[in-house]
Amino acid sequence: MNLNILKRRGTAIAATLVSAGLVLSACGGDDNDNAASDSSSDSAANSTSASSSSSDAAFPVTVIGAYGDVTVEEKPENIVVVSSYRSVDSLAALGEKPVFGYSSSGGEEDFLKASPWMEGLYSEFDATMIDADWKPDPEAVSLADPDLIILDSVDEDIYDKLSEIAPTYAPKDINSVTWQQNITTLGTLVGKEDKAEDVIAETEAQLADTREQLSNLQGATYNEFLVGGDSTVSLFPPEDGQLLHILGMENTGTKQDDFKKVSFENISELNADVFIERGGQYSTEEDRQKLEGHPGYGELPAVKNDAVLVVDTDIANAIGAVRPAALEWVLPKIMPQLKKITVGAE
């Protein structure tokens, strides 16, 4: 039987996912392939170049962004984060509550249903900062009177407009930035480098402890997928389940940045030890029943070993990357199921 942690939602969230998914896909790779043992000192070397000493709150500071150096002259008091889940989470861990510019067709209420750990991490939710083309709206951002703007990625022409409002930071390549580098860079920008080191150390310790509890899954493989209405399974790439990778598992379904479809006829390709099946608004119960009834499905290793986790929107979003608040929220929900799995059992 499935180890089911699916929670039913109303159809309103489905609309949220259509919109939120576009932004989430840009954030899914924020942790790259780096384990918790990555040193925070390496992160600092790769991400930042401070124009001050290492002591906290010593301004001005400079970090390297997508379009050159970004200098903050004094401690920012009104930070705006546009679309970046991870930066809001990381800033909250540093004791900062930014204004969060994010567009969701279901509004803030449905956004929080899909990402409940985000509640209380920001001072204000502002959907007007995202335009109809899913790009930052500089005019709307300016109304918040920010003294620091943070994004995951941005076109250069929009970056130039935002930079006229306030110092604007976006990394050169979101997919190559580790969670440690993200926290280190943000710590520099807000004058809390020592606090950033503490957050990284605490999070790495939490991840190491969690891995020790999952000795049964070290080196195990997994496939993360959703079931489509066209009798196919859509496999998600490794960056969409970064937490599982950091906890010792390997996504063997597809390659980086590659969403792959597998027909029911070729279901034997899903030969991983563990399945992470996206349920809820990702796929219908009818479609999942069709998959489960397909010849050969019951013989797959994960199915035979009761190693199928059906997860809803919130769980799927939370395991996509390492974020302090997301970890605190999701680990108690998935650990009981993960601990029960016996890889290779018949």
Short mmCIF file of C-alpha atoms in Angstrom, two decimals:
data_model
loop_
_atom_site.label_atom_id
_atom_site.label_comp_id
_atom_site.label_asym_id
_atom_site.label_seq_id
_atom_site.Cartn_x
_atom_site.Cartn_y
_atom_site.Cartn_z
CA MET A 1 0.00 0.00 0.00
CA ASN A 2 1.06 3.56 -0.51
CA LEU A 3 2.60 5.57 2.31
CA ASN A 4 0.12 8.33 1.70
CA ILE A 5 0.70 11.83 3.05
CA LEU A 6 -1.75 13.40 0.64
CA LYS A 7 -3.96 16.19 1.95
CA ARG A 8 -7.04 17.15 0.00
CA ARG A 9 -7.43 20.72 -1.10
CA GLY A 10 -10.14 22.70 -2.80
CA THR A 11 -9.98 23.34 -6.49
CA ALA A 12 -8.94 26.93 -5.86
CA ILE A 13 -5.36 25.83 -5.22
CA ALA A 14 -5.16 24.26 -8.65
CA ALA A 15 -5.30 27.74 -10.11
CA THR A 16 -2.63 28.84 -7.67
CA LEU A 17 -0.34 26.06 -8.85
CA VAL A 18 -0.69 27.04 -12.46
CA SER A 19 0.62 30.48 -11.63
CA ALA A 20 2.94 29.64 -8.76
CA GLY A 21 4.52 26.77 -10.61
CA LEU A 22 6.04 29.14 -13.14
CA VAL A 23 7.94 30.90 -10.41
CA LEU A 24 8.71 27.79 -8.41
CA SER A 25 10.37 26.18 -11.39
CA ALA A 26 12.85 29.02 -11.37
CA CYS A 27 13.58 28.46 -7.70
CA GLY A 28 13.76 24.70 -7.61
CA GLY A 29 17.48 24.53 -8.29
CA ASP A 30 18.60 26.91 -5.63
CA ASP A 31 20.53 24.25 -3.74
CA ASN A 32 22.39 22.66 -6.64
CA ASP A 33 23.96 19.27 -5.82
CA ASN A 34 25.60 20.35 -2.57
CA ALA A 35 25.34 18.30 0.61
CA ALA A 36 25.09 19.75 4.08
CA SER A 37 28.78 19.17 4.58
CA ASP A 38 29.65 21.95 2.09
CA SER A 39 31.68 24.49 4.00
CA SER A 40 30.19 27.90 4.57
CA SER A 41 33.65 29.41 4.03
CA ASP A 42 33.65 28.15 0.43
CA SER A 43 30.21 29.65 0.00
CA ALA A 44 31.41 33.04 1.12
CA ALA A 45 34.36 32.92 -1.25
CA ASN A 46 32.15 32.07 -4.21
CA SER A 47 29.33 34.49 -3.51
CA THR A 48 30.54 37.64 -1.86
CA SER A 49 33.29 40.21 -1.76
CA ALA A 50 32.81 42.51 1.20
CA SER A 51 34.24 46.01 1.19
CA SER A 52 34.34 45.94 4.98
CA SER A 53 35.71 43.76 7.75
CA SER A 54 33.93 40.52 8.65
CA SER A 55 32.19 42.10 11.63
CA ASP A 56 28.42 42.44 11.42
CA ALA A 57 26.75 45.68 10.39
CA ALA A 58 29.94 47.17 8.90
CA PHE A 59 28.82 49.15 5.88
CA PRO A 60 29.20 49.76 3.01
CA VAL A 61 29.26 46.17 1.71
CA THR A 62 29.57 44.86 -1.82
CA VAL A 63 28.50 41.52 -3.31
CA ILE A 64 28.79 40.21 -6.86
CA GLY A 65 25.47 39.99 -8.68
CA ALA A 66 24.22 39.03 -12.11
CA TYR A 67 25.24 42.34 -13.68
CA GLY A 68 28.24 43.35 -11.60
CA ASP A 69 28.92 44.60 -8.10
CA VAL A 70 26.03 45.52 -5.83
CA THR A 71 26.90 47.96 -3.06
CA VAL A 72 24.73 48.69 -0.04
CA GLU A 73 25.84 51.85 1.75
CA GLU A 74 24.00 51.36 5.04
CA LYS A 75 21.85 48.84 6.88
CA PRO A 76 18.70 48.26 4.79
CA GLU A 77 15.46 48.81 6.67
CA ASN A 78 12.88 48.18 3.95
CA ILE A 79 13.80 45.11 1.90
CA VAL A 80 11.70 43.97 -1.05
CA VAL A 81 11.99 40.39 -2.30
CA VAL A 82 10.40 39.67 -5.67
CA SER A 83 9.25 36.07 -6.28
CA SER A 84 12.13 34.40 -4.40
CA TYR A 85 10.79 31.92 -1.82
CA ARG A 86 14.24 31.03 -0.64
CA SER A 87 15.35 34.61 -0.02
CA VAL A 88 12.29 35.35 2.11
CA ASP A 89 12.95 32.18 4.12
CA SER A 90 16.66 32.92 4.49
CA LEU A 91 16.08 36.56 5.46
CA ALA A 92 13.58 35.45 8.09
CA ALA A 93 16.23 33.15 9.56
CA LEU A 94 18.48 36.21 9.75
CA GLY A 95 15.80 38.16 11.60
CA GLU A 96 14.57 40.23 8.64
CA LYS A 97 10.98 40.47 7.36
CA PRO A 98 10.90 41.76 3.79
CA VAL A 99 7.99 42.88 1.66
CA PHE A 100 7.24 39.89 -0.60
CA GLY A 101 6.27 40.62 -4.18
CA TYR A 102 4.58 37.52 -5.54
CA SER A 103 1.71 36.84 -7.91
CA SER A 104 -0.80 34.10 -7.21
CA SER A 105 -4.13 33.77 -8.99
CA GLY A 106 -5.70 32.64 -5.73
CA GLY A 107 -4.20 35.47 -3.71
CA GLU A 108 -2.19 35.24 -0.53
CA GLU A 109 -4.59 32.77 1.12
CA ASP A 110 -4.10 30.10 -1.52
CA PHE A 111 -0.40 30.87 -1.74
CA LEU A 112 -0.08 30.04 1.96
CA LYS A 113 -2.07 26.84 1.53
CA ALA A 114 0.52 25.71 -1.01
CA SER A 115 3.45 26.95 1.10
CA PRO A 116 2.22 27.19 4.70
CA TRP A 117 5.69 27.56 6.24
CA MET A 118 5.90 31.01 4.62
CA GLU A 119 3.27 32.46 6.94
CA GLY A 120 4.78 35.13 9.15
CA LEU A 121 8.09 35.29 7.28
CA TYR A 122 7.33 38.53 5.42
CA SER A 123 5.86 41.87 6.43
CA GLU A 124 3.57 42.31 3.44
CA PHE A 125 2.38 40.28 0.44
CA ASP A 126 2.15 42.39 -2.72
CA ALA A 127 0.92 40.75 -5.92
CA THR A 128 1.10 43.99 -7.91
CA MET A 129 4.89 43.72 -8.13
CA ILE A 130 4.53 41.01 -10.80
CA ASP A 131 3.14 42.10 -14.17
CA ALA A 132 0.98 40.16 -16.64
CA ASP A 133 4.10 38.66 -18.24
CA TRP A 134 5.31 37.27 -14.90
CA LYS A 135 8.10 39.83 -14.70
CA PRO A 136 8.87 42.35 -11.94
CA ASP A 137 7.05 45.66 -12.30
CA PRO A 138 9.56 48.39 -11.35
CA GLU A 139 6.86 51.00 -10.85
CA ALA A 140 4.96 48.79 -8.40
CA VAL A 141 8.19 47.89 -6.61
CA SER A 142 9.06 51.57 -6.23
CA LEU A 143 5.82 52.22 -4.35
CA ALA A 144 7.16 50.11 -1.48
CA ASP A 145 10.08 52.56 -1.15
CA PRO A 146 12.71 49.81 -0.79
CA ASP A 147 16.33 50.36 0.16
CA LEU A 148 17.30 46.86 -1.05
CA ILE A 149 15.69 44.68 -3.76
CA ILE A 150 16.35 40.94 -4.03
CA LEU A 151 15.37 38.54 -6.83
CA ASP A 152 16.38 35.08 -8.05
CA SER A 153 16.75 36.23 -11.66
CA VAL A 154 15.84 39.25 -13.76
CA ASP A 155 16.30 40.56 -17.29
CA GLU A 156 18.97 43.23 -17.58
CA ASP A 157 16.62 45.96 -18.78
CA ILE A 158 14.36 45.45 -15.76
CA TYR A 159 17.39 45.15 -13.50
CA ASP A 160 18.57 48.57 -14.67
CA LYS A 161 15.21 50.10 -13.80
CA LEU A 162 15.11 48.43 -10.38
CA SER A 163 18.67 49.55 -9.65
CA GLU A 164 17.57 53.15 -10.09
CA ILE A 165 15.15 52.58 -7.20
CA ALA A 166 17.52 50.81 -4.78
CA PRO A 167 20.52 48.46 -4.76
CA THR A 168 19.30 45.34 -6.54
CA TYR A 169 20.74 41.86 -6.12
CA ALA A 170 20.15 38.77 -8.26
CA PRO A 171 22.71 35.96 -8.63
CA LYS A 172 24.53 35.31 -11.88
CA ASP A 173 23.07 31.82 -12.21
CA ILE A 174 20.33 30.71 -9.85
CA ASN A 175 20.98 27.02 -10.57
CA SER A 176 24.61 27.24 -9.42
CA VAL A 177 23.91 28.98 -6.11
CA THR A 178 23.87 26.72 -3.06
CA TRP A 179 21.63 27.37 -0.10
CA GLN A 180 24.74 28.17 1.94
CA GLN A 181 25.86 30.76 -0.60
CA ASN A 182 22.42 32.32 -0.62
CA ILE A 183 22.37 32.78 3.15
CA THR A 184 25.95 34.04 3.18
CA THR A 185 25.25 36.64 0.51
CA LEU A 186 22.07 37.84 2.17
CA GLY A 187 23.87 38.02 5.50
CA THR A 188 26.43 40.33 3.93
CA LEU A 189 23.76 42.52 2.32
CA VAL A 190 21.93 43.07 5.61
CA GLY A 191 25.02 43.33 7.80
CA LYS A 192 24.53 40.02 9.59
CA GLU A 193 27.46 37.89 8.45
CA ASP A 194 27.95 36.28 11.87
CA LYS A 195 24.27 35.41 12.09
CA ALA A 196 24.44 33.89 8.59
CA GLU A 197 27.28 31.63 9.71
CA ASP A 198 25.21 30.52 12.70
CA VAL A 199 22.16 29.76 10.54
CA ILE A 200 24.26 27.72 8.12
CA ALA A 201 25.91 25.76 10.93
CA GLU A 202 22.58 25.03 12.61
CA THR A 203 20.96 23.95 9.34
CA GLU A 204 23.89 21.74 8.37
CA ALA A 205 23.74 20.08 11.80
CA GLN A 206 20.00 19.51 11.40
CA LEU A 207 20.53 17.93 7.98
CA ALA A 208 23.37 15.74 9.24
CA ASP A 209 21.22 14.49 12.12
CA THR A 210 18.36 13.78 9.74
CA ARG A 211 20.64 11.79 7.43
CA GLU A 212 21.79 9.69 10.37
CA GLN A 213 18.16 8.84 11.09
CA LEU A 214 17.75 7.73 7.47
CA SER A 215 20.55 5.17 7.30
CA ASN A 216 18.04 2.96 5.48
CA LEU A 217 17.98 5.36 2.52
CA GLN A 218 21.64 6.30 2.09
CA GLY A 219 22.41 5.71 -1.58
CA ALA A 220 18.80 4.81 -2.37
CA THR A 221 17.31 6.00 -5.65
CA TYR A 222 14.03 7.81 -6.16
CA ASN A 223 11.74 8.98 -8.94
CA GLU A 224 9.56 12.05 -8.45
CA PHE A 225 6.63 12.23 -10.82
CA LEU A 226 3.02 13.09 -11.50
CA VAL A 227 0.50 11.02 -13.42
CA GLY A 228 -1.00 12.67 -16.49
CA GLY A 229 -4.40 12.22 -18.05
CA ASP A 230 -2.78 10.94 -21.24
CA SER A 231 -1.57 7.68 -19.68
CA THR A 232 1.91 9.04 -19.07
CA VAL A 233 4.10 9.73 -16.06
CA SER A 234 6.02 13.02 -16.00
CA LEU A 235 9.34 12.71 -14.20
CA PHE A 236 10.76 15.73 -12.39
CA PRO A 237 14.48 16.58 -12.60
CA PRO A 238 16.83 16.37 -9.60
CA GLU A 239 16.58 20.07 -8.73
CA ASP A 240 12.89 19.64 -7.85
CA GLY A 241 13.72 17.38 -4.91
CA GLN A 242 16.97 18.82 -3.62
CA LEU A 243 16.18 18.03 0.01
CA LEU A 244 15.97 14.30 -0.77
CA HIS A 245 19.34 14.44 -2.50
CA ILE A 246 20.96 16.20 0.43
CA LEU A 247 19.46 13.58 2.75
CA GLY A 248 21.34 10.87 0.86
CA MET A 249 19.09 9.83 -2.03
CA GLU A 250 19.62 10.06 -5.78
CA ASN A 251 17.09 11.00 -8.46
CA THR A 252 17.59 8.56 -11.34
CA GLY A 253 14.50 9.46 -13.34
CA THR A 254 15.88 12.24 -15.50
CA LYS A 255 18.71 14.74 -15.86
CA GLN A 256 19.19 18.31 -14.66
CA ASP A 257 16.61 20.72 -16.11
CA ASP A 258 14.93 17.87 -17.99
CA PHE A 259 11.27 16.96 -17.52
CA LYS A 260 10.71 13.54 -19.04
CA LYS A 261 7.50 11.76 -19.99
CA VAL A 262 7.17 8.00 -19.75
CA SER A 263 4.16 6.16 -21.15
CA PHE A 264 2.39 3.51 -19.10
CA GLU A 265 3.64 0.95 -21.62
CA ASN A 266 7.20 1.77 -20.58
CA ILE A 267 6.43 1.89 -16.87
CA SER A 268 9.30 -0.51 -16.14
CA GLU A 269 11.62 2.50 -16.60
CA LEU A 270 10.47 3.63 -13.16
CA ASN A 271 12.81 1.30 -11.33
CA ALA A 272 13.90 3.49 -8.41
CA ASP A 273 13.80 2.36 -4.79
CA VAL A 274 11.36 5.10 -3.77
CA PHE A 275 8.55 6.92 -5.57
CA ILE A 276 7.56 10.49 -4.73
CA GLU A 277 4.21 10.80 -6.47
CA ARG A 278 2.65 14.23 -6.72
CA GLY A 279 -1.02 13.89 -5.92
CA GLY A 280 -3.69 16.40 -5.01
CA GLN A 281 -4.04 19.09 -7.62
CA TYR A 282 -1.13 17.68 -9.60
CA SER A 283 -3.08 14.65 -10.81
CA THR A 284 -6.52 13.11 -10.37
CA GLU A 285 -7.42 10.06 -8.36
CA GLU A 286 -8.75 8.47 -11.55
CA ASP A 287 -5.42 8.91 -13.33
CA ARG A 288 -3.50 7.47 -10.40
CA GLN A 289 -5.82 4.46 -10.26
CA LYS A 290 -5.19 3.86 -13.97
CA LEU A 291 -1.47 3.80 -13.28
CA GLU A 292 -1.82 1.47 -10.31
CA GLY A 293 -3.95 -0.89 -12.37
CA HIS A 294 -1.58 -1.00 -15.31
CA PRO A 295 0.18 -4.36 -15.85
CA GLY A 296 3.65 -4.31 -14.39
CA TYR A 297 3.10 -1.43 -11.96
CA GLY A 298 2.73 -3.80 -9.01
CA GLU A 299 6.09 -5.39 -9.84
CA LEU A 300 8.08 -2.17 -9.64
CA PRO A 301 10.59 -2.17 -6.73
CA ALA A 302 9.13 0.87 -4.97
CA VAL A 303 5.60 -0.52 -5.19
CA LYS A 304 6.58 -3.98 -3.95
CA ASN A 305 8.40 -2.46 -0.98
CA ASP A 306 5.61 -0.07 0.05
CA ALA A 307 7.93 2.82 -0.78
CA VAL A 308 5.46 5.12 -2.54
CA LEU A 309 4.86 8.53 -0.98
CA VAL A 310 1.95 10.46 -2.43
CA VAL A 311 2.50 14.11 -1.62
CA ASP A 312 0.34 17.17 -2.03
CA THR A 313 1.32 20.65 -3.15
CA ASP A 314 2.75 21.85 0.14
CA ILE A 315 5.01 18.84 0.71
CA ALA A 316 6.25 18.89 -2.90
CA ASN A 317 7.09 22.58 -2.63
CA ALA A 318 8.88 22.15 0.69
CA ILE A 319 11.19 19.33 -0.44
CA GLY A 320 12.24 21.27 -3.52
CA ALA A 321 15.13 22.98 -1.76
CA VAL A 322 16.81 23.61 1.58
CA ARG A 323 15.22 26.53 3.40
CA PRO A 324 15.33 26.86 7.21
CA ALA A 325 11.61 27.43 7.83
CA ALA A 326 10.58 24.89 5.20
CA LEU A 327 12.79 22.28 6.86
CA GLU A 328 11.20 22.84 10.25
CA TRP A 329 7.78 22.42 8.70
CA VAL A 330 8.29 19.48 6.36
CA LEU A 331 10.66 17.10 8.18
CA PRO A 332 8.14 16.04 10.86
CA LYS A 333 5.68 15.27 8.06
CA ILE A 334 7.90 13.09 5.88
CA MET A 335 10.32 11.47 8.32
CA PRO A 336 7.90 8.84 9.72
CA GLN A 337 7.25 7.56 6.19
CA LEU A 338 10.88 7.68 5.08
CA LYS A 339 12.10 5.82 8.17
CA LYS A 340 9.78 2.90 7.42
CA ILE A 341 11.14 2.22 3.95
CA THR A 342 13.30 -0.87 3.52
CA VAL A 343 15.28 -0.67 0.30
CA GLY A 344 15.71 -3.98 -1.48
CA ALA A 345 13.04 -5.81 0.54
CA GLU A 346 10.93 -8.38 -1.26
#
